[in-house]
Coordinates of C-alpha atoms and ligand atoms in Angstrom, one line a residue:
M630 CA 95.1 72.3 80.0
R631 CA 98.7 72.4 81.2
T632 CA 99.7 72.6 84.8
D633 CA 101.3 76.0 85.7
L634 CA 104.8 74.9 86.6
Y635 CA 106.2 78.4 86.8
Q636 CA 108.9 79.2 89.3
G637 CA 110.6 82.5 89.8
H638 CA 114.1 83.2 88.7
D639 CA 116.4 85.3 90.9
Y640 CA 119.9 85.2 89.4
F641 CA 121.3 88.0 91.5
N642 CA 119.7 87.1 94.8
M643 CA 117.3 90.0 94.7
D644 CA 115.2 88.4 97.4
D645 CA 117.9 89.3 99.9
L646 CA 116.9 93.0 99.2
L647 CA 113.2 92.3 99.9
T648 CA 111.5 92.3 103.3
E649 CA 109.6 89.3 104.6
E650 CA 106.4 91.2 103.9
H651 CA 107.3 91.8 100.3
K652 CA 108.0 88.0 99.8
L653 CA 104.7 87.1 101.6
I654 CA 102.7 89.4 99.3
R655 CA 104.4 88.1 96.2
D656 CA 104.1 84.5 97.1
A657 CA 100.4 84.9 98.0
A658 CA 99.7 86.5 94.7
R659 CA 101.6 83.8 92.8
S660 CA 99.7 81.0 94.6
W661 CA 96.3 82.7 93.9
V662 CA 97.3 83.2 90.2
K663 CA 98.3 79.6 89.8
Q664 CA 95.2 78.3 91.5
E665 CA 92.5 80.6 90.1
V666 CA 93.8 82.2 86.9
S667 CA 96.2 80.0 85.1
P668 CA 93.6 77.3 84.5
I669 CA 91.2 79.7 82.8
I670 CA 93.4 82.3 81.2
E671 CA 93.8 80.8 77.7
E672 CA 90.0 80.4 77.5
A673 CA 89.5 84.0 78.5
A674 CA 92.0 85.2 75.9
E675 CA 90.3 83.0 73.2
N676 CA 86.9 84.3 74.2
C677 CA 88.2 87.9 74.3
K678 CA 86.6 88.5 77.7
F679 CA 87.9 89.5 81.1
P680 CA 86.9 86.9 83.6
Q681 CA 84.9 89.1 86.0
H682 CA 84.6 86.4 88.6
L683 CA 88.3 87.1 89.4
I684 CA 87.6 90.6 90.7
Q685 CA 86.8 89.6 94.3
G686 CA 90.0 87.5 94.5
L687 CA 92.1 90.4 93.1
G688 CA 90.6 92.5 95.9
E689 CA 91.5 89.9 98.5
I690 CA 95.2 89.6 97.5
G691 CA 95.4 93.4 97.8
A692 CA 95.9 94.1 94.1
F693 CA 93.5 97.1 94.1
G694 CA 95.2 100.2 95.5
P695 CA 97.8 98.4 97.6
Y696 CA 99.6 101.6 98.5
I697 CA 96.3 103.5 99.4
P698 CA 96.1 104.1 103.1
E699 CA 94.1 101.6 105.2
E700 CA 91.7 104.3 106.3
Y701 CA 90.4 104.4 102.7
G702 CA 90.3 100.6 102.4
G703 CA 93.7 100.2 100.8
A704 CA 96.5 98.0 102.2
G705 CA 98.9 100.8 103.1
L706 CA 101.8 98.9 101.4
D707 CA 104.9 100.4 99.8
Q708 CA 105.7 100.8 96.1
I709 CA 107.8 97.7 95.9
S710 CA 104.9 95.6 97.1
Y711 CA 102.8 97.2 94.4
G712 CA 105.4 96.4 91.8
L713 CA 105.7 92.8 93.0
L714 CA 101.9 92.4 92.8
M715 CA 101.9 93.7 89.2
Q716 CA 104.8 91.4 88.3
E717 CA 102.9 88.3 89.5
L718 CA 99.7 89.3 87.7
E719 CA 101.5 90.0 84.4
R720 CA 103.4 86.8 84.8
C721 CA 100.1 85.3 84.0
D722 CA 98.6 87.8 81.6
S723 CA 99.1 91.5 80.8
G724 CA 95.3 92.0 80.8
L725 CA 95.0 90.7 84.3
R726 CA 97.6 93.3 85.4
S727 CA 95.9 96.0 83.4
T728 CA 92.7 95.5 85.3
A729 CA 94.5 95.8 88.6
S730 CA 96.9 98.7 87.6
V731 CA 94.1 100.8 86.0
Q732 CA 92.0 100.4 89.1
S733 CA 95.0 101.2 91.4
S734 CA 97.0 103.8 89.6
L735 CA 94.4 105.4 87.2
V736 CA 91.2 105.3 89.3
M737 CA 92.1 105.1 93.0
Y738 CA 95.3 107.1 92.8
P739 CA 93.7 110.3 91.3
I740 CA 90.8 110.1 93.8
W741 CA 93.2 109.7 96.7
K742 CA 95.6 112.4 95.5
Y743 CA 93.1 115.0 94.0
G744 CA 89.7 114.0 95.4
S745 CA 87.7 115.7 98.2
E746 CA 87.4 113.9 101.5
E747 CA 83.8 113.0 100.6
Q748 CA 84.9 111.5 97.2
K749 CA 87.6 109.5 98.9
Q750 CA 85.1 108.1 101.5
K751 CA 82.5 107.3 98.9
F752 CA 84.6 105.6 96.2
L753 CA 87.9 104.3 97.6
P754 CA 86.7 101.5 99.9
K755 CA 84.4 100.1 97.2
L756 CA 87.2 100.2 94.7
A757 CA 89.7 98.5 97.1
T758 CA 87.5 95.4 97.4
G759 CA 86.5 95.4 93.8
E760 CA 82.8 96.0 94.6
W761 CA 83.2 98.8 92.1
I762 CA 85.5 98.7 89.1
G763 CA 86.6 101.9 87.5
C764 CA 88.3 103.0 84.3
F765 CA 90.4 106.0 83.1
G766 CA 89.4 108.1 80.1
L767 CA 92.3 110.1 78.7
T768 CA 92.9 108.9 75.1
E769 CA 90.5 110.2 72.4
P770 CA 90.0 109.0 68.8
D771 CA 92.1 111.9 67.6
H772 CA 94.4 112.4 70.6
G773 CA 96.5 109.5 71.8
S774 CA 100.2 110.5 72.3
N775 CA 99.0 114.1 72.5
P776 CA 96.4 114.1 75.3
G777 CA 96.7 117.8 75.8
G778 CA 94.9 118.3 72.5
M779 CA 91.7 116.6 73.9
V780 CA 88.3 118.0 72.8
T781 CA 86.1 116.4 75.4
S782 CA 84.8 119.3 77.4
Y783 CA 82.1 120.5 79.8
V784 CA 80.1 123.6 80.5
E785 CA 78.6 124.7 83.8
D786 CA 74.9 124.5 84.5
G787 CA 74.0 125.3 88.1
D788 CA 75.2 122.6 90.5
D789 CA 76.1 120.4 87.5
V790 CA 78.3 120.4 84.4
I791 CA 77.2 119.1 81.0
L792 CA 79.9 116.8 79.5
N793 CA 80.3 116.1 75.8
G794 CA 82.9 114.1 73.8
A795 CA 84.3 110.6 73.5
K796 CA 87.2 108.5 74.8
M797 CA 88.6 105.5 73.0
W798 CA 90.7 102.4 74.0
I799 CA 89.6 102.5 77.6
S800 CA 90.5 99.4 79.6
N801 CA 87.6 98.0 81.7
A802 CA 85.2 100.5 80.2
P803 CA 82.5 98.0 79.1
F804 CA 81.8 96.8 82.7
A805 CA 83.2 99.6 84.9
Q806 CA 80.7 101.2 87.4
M807 CA 82.5 104.5 87.1
A808 CA 85.1 106.4 85.0
V809 CA 87.7 109.0 85.9
V810 CA 87.4 111.2 82.8
W811 CA 89.7 114.0 81.9
A812 CA 88.0 116.9 80.1
K813 CA 88.4 120.6 79.5
N814 CA 86.4 123.3 81.2
E815 CA 85.1 126.5 79.5
E816 CA 88.6 128.1 79.9
G817 CA 90.2 125.1 78.2
R818 CA 91.8 123.8 81.5
I819 CA 91.9 120.0 82.0
H820 CA 90.0 118.6 85.1
G821 CA 89.2 115.1 86.3
L822 CA 85.5 114.1 86.7
I823 CA 84.0 111.0 88.1
V824 CA 81.3 109.8 85.7
E825 CA 79.1 107.0 87.0
R826 CA 77.3 104.3 85.1
G827 CA 73.6 105.1 84.8
M828 CA 74.1 108.9 84.2
E829 CA 71.9 109.7 81.3
G830 CA 73.8 110.1 78.0
F831 CA 76.8 108.0 79.2
S832 CA 77.6 104.8 77.2
T833 CA 80.5 102.4 77.1
P834 CA 80.5 100.3 73.9
T835 CA 83.0 97.4 73.7
M836 CA 85.8 97.6 71.1
K837 CA 86.0 94.4 69.2
G838 CA 88.6 92.8 66.9
K839 CA 91.7 92.9 69.2
W840 CA 94.5 90.4 68.6
S841 CA 96.2 91.6 71.7
L842 CA 95.2 91.9 75.4
R843 CA 92.3 89.8 74.7
A844 CA 91.7 88.8 78.3
S845 CA 91.0 92.5 79.1
D846 CA 87.8 94.3 78.0
T847 CA 88.5 97.5 76.1
G848 CA 85.8 100.1 75.2
E849 CA 84.8 103.6 74.3
L850 CA 83.4 106.2 76.6
I851 CA 80.7 108.3 75.0
F852 CA 79.3 111.5 76.6
D853 CA 76.2 112.9 75.0
N854 CA 75.2 115.8 77.2
V855 CA 75.9 113.9 80.4
R856 CA 74.9 115.9 83.5
V857 CA 77.6 115.4 86.1
P858 CA 77.3 117.0 89.6
K859 CA 80.0 119.5 90.3
S860 CA 80.7 117.4 93.5
N861 CA 82.1 114.7 91.1
I862 CA 84.9 117.0 89.9
L863 CA 88.3 116.2 91.5
P864 CA 89.1 119.5 93.2
G865 CA 92.8 119.0 93.9
R866 CA 94.5 119.5 90.6
S867 CA 93.9 121.0 87.1
G868 CA 96.0 120.8 84.0
L869 CA 97.6 118.0 82.0
G870 CA 99.9 117.3 85.0
G871 CA 97.0 115.7 86.8
P872 CA 96.5 112.7 84.4
L873 CA 100.2 112.5 83.7
S874 CA 101.0 112.0 87.4
C875 CA 98.6 109.1 87.4
L876 CA 100.4 107.7 84.4
D877 CA 103.7 107.8 86.3
S878 CA 102.2 105.4 88.9
A879 CA 100.7 103.1 86.2
R880 CA 104.0 103.1 84.1
F881 CA 105.9 102.2 87.3
G882 CA 103.5 99.2 87.7
I883 CA 104.0 98.2 84.0
A884 CA 107.8 98.3 84.4
W885 CA 107.5 95.6 87.1
G886 CA 104.7 93.8 85.2
A887 CA 106.7 93.4 82.0
I888 CA 109.4 91.5 84.0
G889 CA 106.6 89.0 85.0
A890 CA 105.7 88.3 81.4
A891 CA 109.4 88.0 80.5
L892 CA 110.0 85.6 83.4
D893 CA 107.1 83.4 82.3
C894 CA 108.5 83.2 78.7
Y895 CA 112.0 82.5 80.0
D896 CA 110.8 79.9 82.5
T897 CA 108.7 78.1 79.8
A898 CA 111.6 78.1 77.2
L899 CA 114.1 76.9 79.8
R900 CA 112.0 74.0 80.8
Y901 CA 111.1 73.1 77.3
S902 CA 114.7 73.2 76.1
T903 CA 115.7 70.6 78.7
E904 CA 112.8 68.3 77.8
R905 CA 112.8 68.6 74.0
H906 CA 115.4 66.3 72.2
Q907 CA 116.7 66.7 68.7
F908 CA 119.7 65.1 67.1
G909 CA 119.9 62.8 70.1
K910 CA 120.2 65.3 72.9
P911 CA 118.2 68.1 74.7
I912 CA 118.1 71.2 72.6
A913 CA 119.3 73.0 75.8
G914 CA 122.7 71.5 74.9
F915 CA 123.1 73.4 71.7
Q916 CA 125.0 76.7 71.8
L917 CA 122.4 78.6 69.8
Q918 CA 119.7 77.8 72.3
Q919 CA 122.0 78.6 75.2
K920 CA 122.7 82.0 73.7
K921 CA 119.0 82.7 73.7
L922 CA 118.5 81.6 77.2
A923 CA 121.6 83.2 78.6
E924 CA 120.7 86.5 77.0
M925 CA 117.2 86.3 78.3
I926 CA 118.2 85.8 82.0
T927 CA 120.8 88.6 81.5
E928 CA 118.2 91.1 80.3
I929 CA 115.7 90.0 83.0
T930 CA 118.3 90.4 85.7
K931 CA 119.2 93.9 84.5
A932 CA 115.5 94.9 84.4
Q933 CA 115.0 93.5 87.9
L934 CA 117.9 95.6 89.3
L935 CA 116.7 98.7 87.5
T936 CA 113.1 98.3 88.8
L937 CA 114.0 97.5 92.4
R938 CA 116.1 100.7 92.5
L939 CA 113.2 102.6 90.9
G940 CA 110.9 101.1 93.7
Q941 CA 113.3 102.4 96.3
L942 CA 113.2 105.9 94.7
R943 CA 109.4 105.8 94.6
N944 CA 109.3 104.8 98.2
E945 CA 111.5 107.8 99.0
G946 CA 109.3 110.0 96.8
T947 CA 112.3 111.0 94.6
A948 CA 111.7 109.0 91.4
T949 CA 111.4 111.4 88.4
S950 CA 108.8 110.9 85.6
A951 CA 111.8 110.5 83.2
Q952 CA 113.2 107.7 85.3
I953 CA 109.9 105.9 85.2
S954 CA 109.7 106.4 81.4
L955 CA 113.1 104.9 81.0
A956 CA 112.1 101.8 83.0
K957 CA 108.8 101.3 81.3
R958 CA 110.3 101.6 77.9
N959 CA 113.3 99.3 78.6
N960 CA 111.4 96.6 80.4
V961 CA 108.5 96.3 78.0
D962 CA 110.9 96.2 75.0
M963 CA 113.0 93.6 76.9
A964 CA 109.9 91.4 77.6
L965 CA 108.7 91.6 74.0
N966 CA 112.2 90.6 72.7
I967 CA 112.3 87.7 75.1
A968 CA 108.8 86.6 74.1
R969 CA 109.9 86.5 70.5
E970 CA 113.1 84.5 71.3
A971 CA 111.4 82.2 73.7
R972 CA 108.7 81.3 71.1
Q973 CA 111.5 80.2 68.7
V974 CA 113.0 77.9 71.4
L975 CA 109.7 76.0 71.4
G976 CA 109.7 75.7 67.6
A977 CA 106.2 75.0 66.3
M978 CA 104.9 74.3 69.8
G979 CA 105.6 78.0 70.5
I980 CA 102.6 79.1 68.6
M981 CA 100.2 76.9 70.5
N982 CA 97.9 77.9 73.4
E983 CA 99.2 75.0 75.4
Y984 CA 102.1 77.4 76.2
P985 CA 101.7 81.0 77.3
I986 CA 104.4 82.6 75.1
M987 CA 102.4 83.6 72.0
R988 CA 99.7 85.2 74.2
H989 CA 102.4 87.1 76.1
M990 CA 103.9 88.2 72.8
M991 CA 100.6 89.5 71.5
N992 CA 99.8 91.2 74.8
L993 CA 103.1 93.0 74.9
E994 CA 102.3 94.6 71.5
S995 CA 99.7 96.6 73.5
V996 CA 101.8 97.2 76.5
I997 CA 104.6 98.7 74.3
T998 CA 102.0 101.1 72.9
Y999 CA 99.8 102.1 75.9
E1000 CA 100.8 104.3 78.8
G1001 CA 103.0 106.1 76.3
T1002 CA 104.4 104.5 73.2
H1003 CA 108.0 103.2 73.0
D1004 CA 108.8 106.2 70.9
I1005 CA 107.2 108.7 73.2
H1006 CA 109.2 107.4 76.2
L1007 CA 112.4 107.7 74.1
L1008 CA 111.5 111.3 73.5
I1009 CA 110.9 111.8 77.2
T1010 CA 114.4 110.5 77.9
G1011 CA 115.8 112.6 75.1
L1012 CA 114.2 115.7 76.5
D1013 CA 115.5 114.9 80.0
V1014 CA 119.1 114.4 79.0
T1015 CA 119.4 117.2 76.4
G1016 CA 116.9 119.8 77.6
F1017 CA 115.4 120.0 74.1
S1018 CA 111.8 118.8 73.4
A1019 CA 111.5 116.9 70.2
F1020 CA 107.7 116.2 70.5
K1021 CA 106.5 119.2 68.4
Ligands
TGC317 P1 104.0 119.0 78.7 O1 104.0 120.4 78.2 O2 105.3 118.3 78.7 O3 103.4 118.8 80.1 C1 102.1 119.4 80.4 C2 102.1 119.6 81.9 O4 102.2 118.4 82.6 C3 103.4 118.3 83.4 N1 103.9 117.0 83.3 C4 103.8 116.1 84.2 N2 103.2 116.1 85.4 C5 103.3 115.0 86.2 N3 103.8 113.8 85.7 C6 104.3 113.7 84.5 N4 104.8 112.6 84.1 C7 104.4 114.9 83.7 N5 104.8 115.1 82.4 C8 104.6 116.4 82.2 C9 104.3 119.4 82.8 O5 105.2 119.9 83.8 C10 103.3 120.4 82.4 O6 102.9 121.1 83.6 P2 102.4 122.7 83.5 O7 102.1 123.0 85.0 O8 103.6 123.4 83.0 O9 101.2 122.7 82.7 O10 103.0 118.1 77.8 P3 102.9 117.8 76.3 O11 101.6 118.2 75.8 O12 104.1 118.3 75.6 O13 103.0 116.2 76.3 C11 104.1 115.5 76.8 C12 103.9 114.0 76.6 C13 103.9 113.6 75.1 C14 105.2 113.3 77.2 C15 102.7 113.4 77.3 O14 101.6 114.0 76.9 C16 102.6 111.9 77.2 O15 103.1 111.2 78.1 N6 101.9 111.3 76.1 C17 101.6 109.9 76.1 C18 100.1 109.7 76.4 C19 99.9 108.5 77.3 O16 100.8 107.9 77.9 N7 98.6 108.1 77.4 C20 98.3 107.0 78.2 C21 96.8 106.9 78.3 S1 96.2 105.9 79.6 C22 96.6 104.3 79.1 O17 97.2 104.1 78.2 C23 96.1 103.3 80.0 S2 96.6 101.7 79.5 C24 96.3 101.0 80.9 C25 96.3 99.6 81.0 O18 95.4 98.9 80.5 O19 97.2 99.0 81.7
FAD318 P1 99.3 107.8 68.1 O1 99.5 108.9 69.1 O2 98.5 108.1 66.9 O3 100.8 107.4 67.6 C1 101.0 106.6 66.4 C2 102.5 106.5 66.2 O4 103.1 107.8 66.1 C3 103.2 105.8 67.4 O5 104.2 105.0 66.9 C4 103.8 107.0 68.2 O6 104.9 106.7 68.9 C5 104.1 108.0 67.0 N1 104.2 109.4 67.5 C6 103.2 110.1 68.0 N2 103.6 111.3 68.3 C7 104.9 111.4 68.0 C8 106.0 112.3 68.1 N3 105.7 113.5 68.7 N4 107.2 112.0 67.7 C9 107.5 110.8 67.1 N5 106.5 109.8 67.0 C10 105.3 110.1 67.4 N6 94.0 105.0 77.0 C11 93.4 105.5 78.1 O7 93.2 106.7 78.2 N7 92.8 104.7 79.0 C12 93.0 103.3 78.9 O8 92.5 102.6 79.8 C13 93.7 102.8 77.8 N8 93.8 101.4 77.6 C14 94.3 101.0 76.5 C15 94.3 99.6 76.2 C16 94.8 99.1 75.0 C17 94.6 97.6 74.8 C18 95.4 99.9 74.1 C19 96.0 99.4 72.9 C20 95.5 101.3 74.4 C21 94.9 101.8 75.5 N9 94.9 103.2 75.8 C22 94.2 103.7 76.9 C23 95.3 104.1 74.7 C24 96.9 104.3 74.7 O9 97.3 105.1 75.7 C25 97.2 105.0 73.3 O10 97.0 104.0 72.3 C26 98.6 105.5 73.3 O11 98.8 106.5 74.2 C27 99.0 105.9 71.9 O12 98.1 106.6 71.2 P2 97.6 106.3 69.8 O13 97.2 104.8 69.7 O14 96.5 107.2 69.4 O15 98.8 106.5 68.8

């Protein structure tokens, strides 16, 4: 096992634009990750299992619903704090960030935004500490990029509804205590429902065989005549805009998280290049390796500036969905390219689990697909700048 020597890189003095609180939150998350996660992350990825004993610690560093108000158990922090937390978690592993961003943006956020006061009181405090873990069911076997076509649906039955259908590719599903599920009512209108583990007819089989995001558990959600009380329907919003607004929050977190993965690859490659000698000198002294490293820090710096500005806009409440799409698409693509280049700097050692790069690279193949694929985000930007939709 290799000691985690990571140190941040701040080429344009971005820290000057952060508050003391931002830096404290980021540094606390970094220390926790180095102490608790780095020593076990390779083993978790090899075993294809999320290390559930980390959940309490994630709650303690404020990674679950950091921007949820304190009255509901959240930390009441701003959007930049949320971004920095996601960056530090994904610096270690995208699956670790997934667990936190799904819980925050896809489970706590919709309950906070669209839930009744009773639902907020019942679920949010337990989700903030990690006593309960939730998951988010939007994607279906036949409806991925086109969630509006979903077939999961429910019919009314007295004080309950009867839910039928299936969701696929659901992060945290195998061990989550509850799921925020998006389904159509009898009029074909999409609503969010809270489905709790133990409800009869509800099962969450694990999806096996992933070569990517292995330290995160992914599963299906199967609803076979599940009786859900009407009091578990989120009353505050109907239509596809409900789940899509949650995606805005999660995509924002991913835009920051991807910078973390890129930083870890760059940091590893930079250190290796100064230590590894060939032809009588460190490989860092060869122009071709310098080109790789110089381009990496250039792209990381551009992404850092983009994302901090997006954080400011989110704090002001003015960031558009299209701006978030642009940042998610750019930053994940940037991180994946950096992972590929960094792996080459390490030569054969780049494929080994002694270094994190190959794991980041494989993880990022999921990140570039989930929360809207690279192509879908391009089409969102295309629609925004031209006014013409090219989806259909
Ligand atoms: P469209 O007709 O454009 O929109 C339908 C309604 O939604 C509104 N809307 C939004 N509202 C809030 N936020 C947004 N970002 C919104 N985008 C659209 C829109 O105004 C409209 O409202 P209304 O009132 O007129 O009905 O919808 P469309 O069917 O054409 O689809 C558009 C498209 C393709 C962009 C969208 O469906 C999409 O983003 N597809 C990608 C699907 C996706 O990202 N799935 C992610 C699943 S969750 C996940 O991957 C978790 S991974 C987590 C992890 O482990 O980290
Ligand atoms: P498809 O929609 O079938 O797309 C296949 C290809 O076609 C892609 O390249 C896509 O860009 C392209 N394409 C599709 N439509 C168009 C178009 N109109 N124009 C041009 N090209 C198009 N979902 C959840 O709901 N909750 C989760 O927690 C969750 N976690 C996930 C975890 C992992 C590890 C993964 C891999 C996925 C997860 N997802 C989750 C699902 C994820 O959101 C979907 O995989 C994603 O939205 C894409 O859907 P799809 O895989 O069905 O691809």
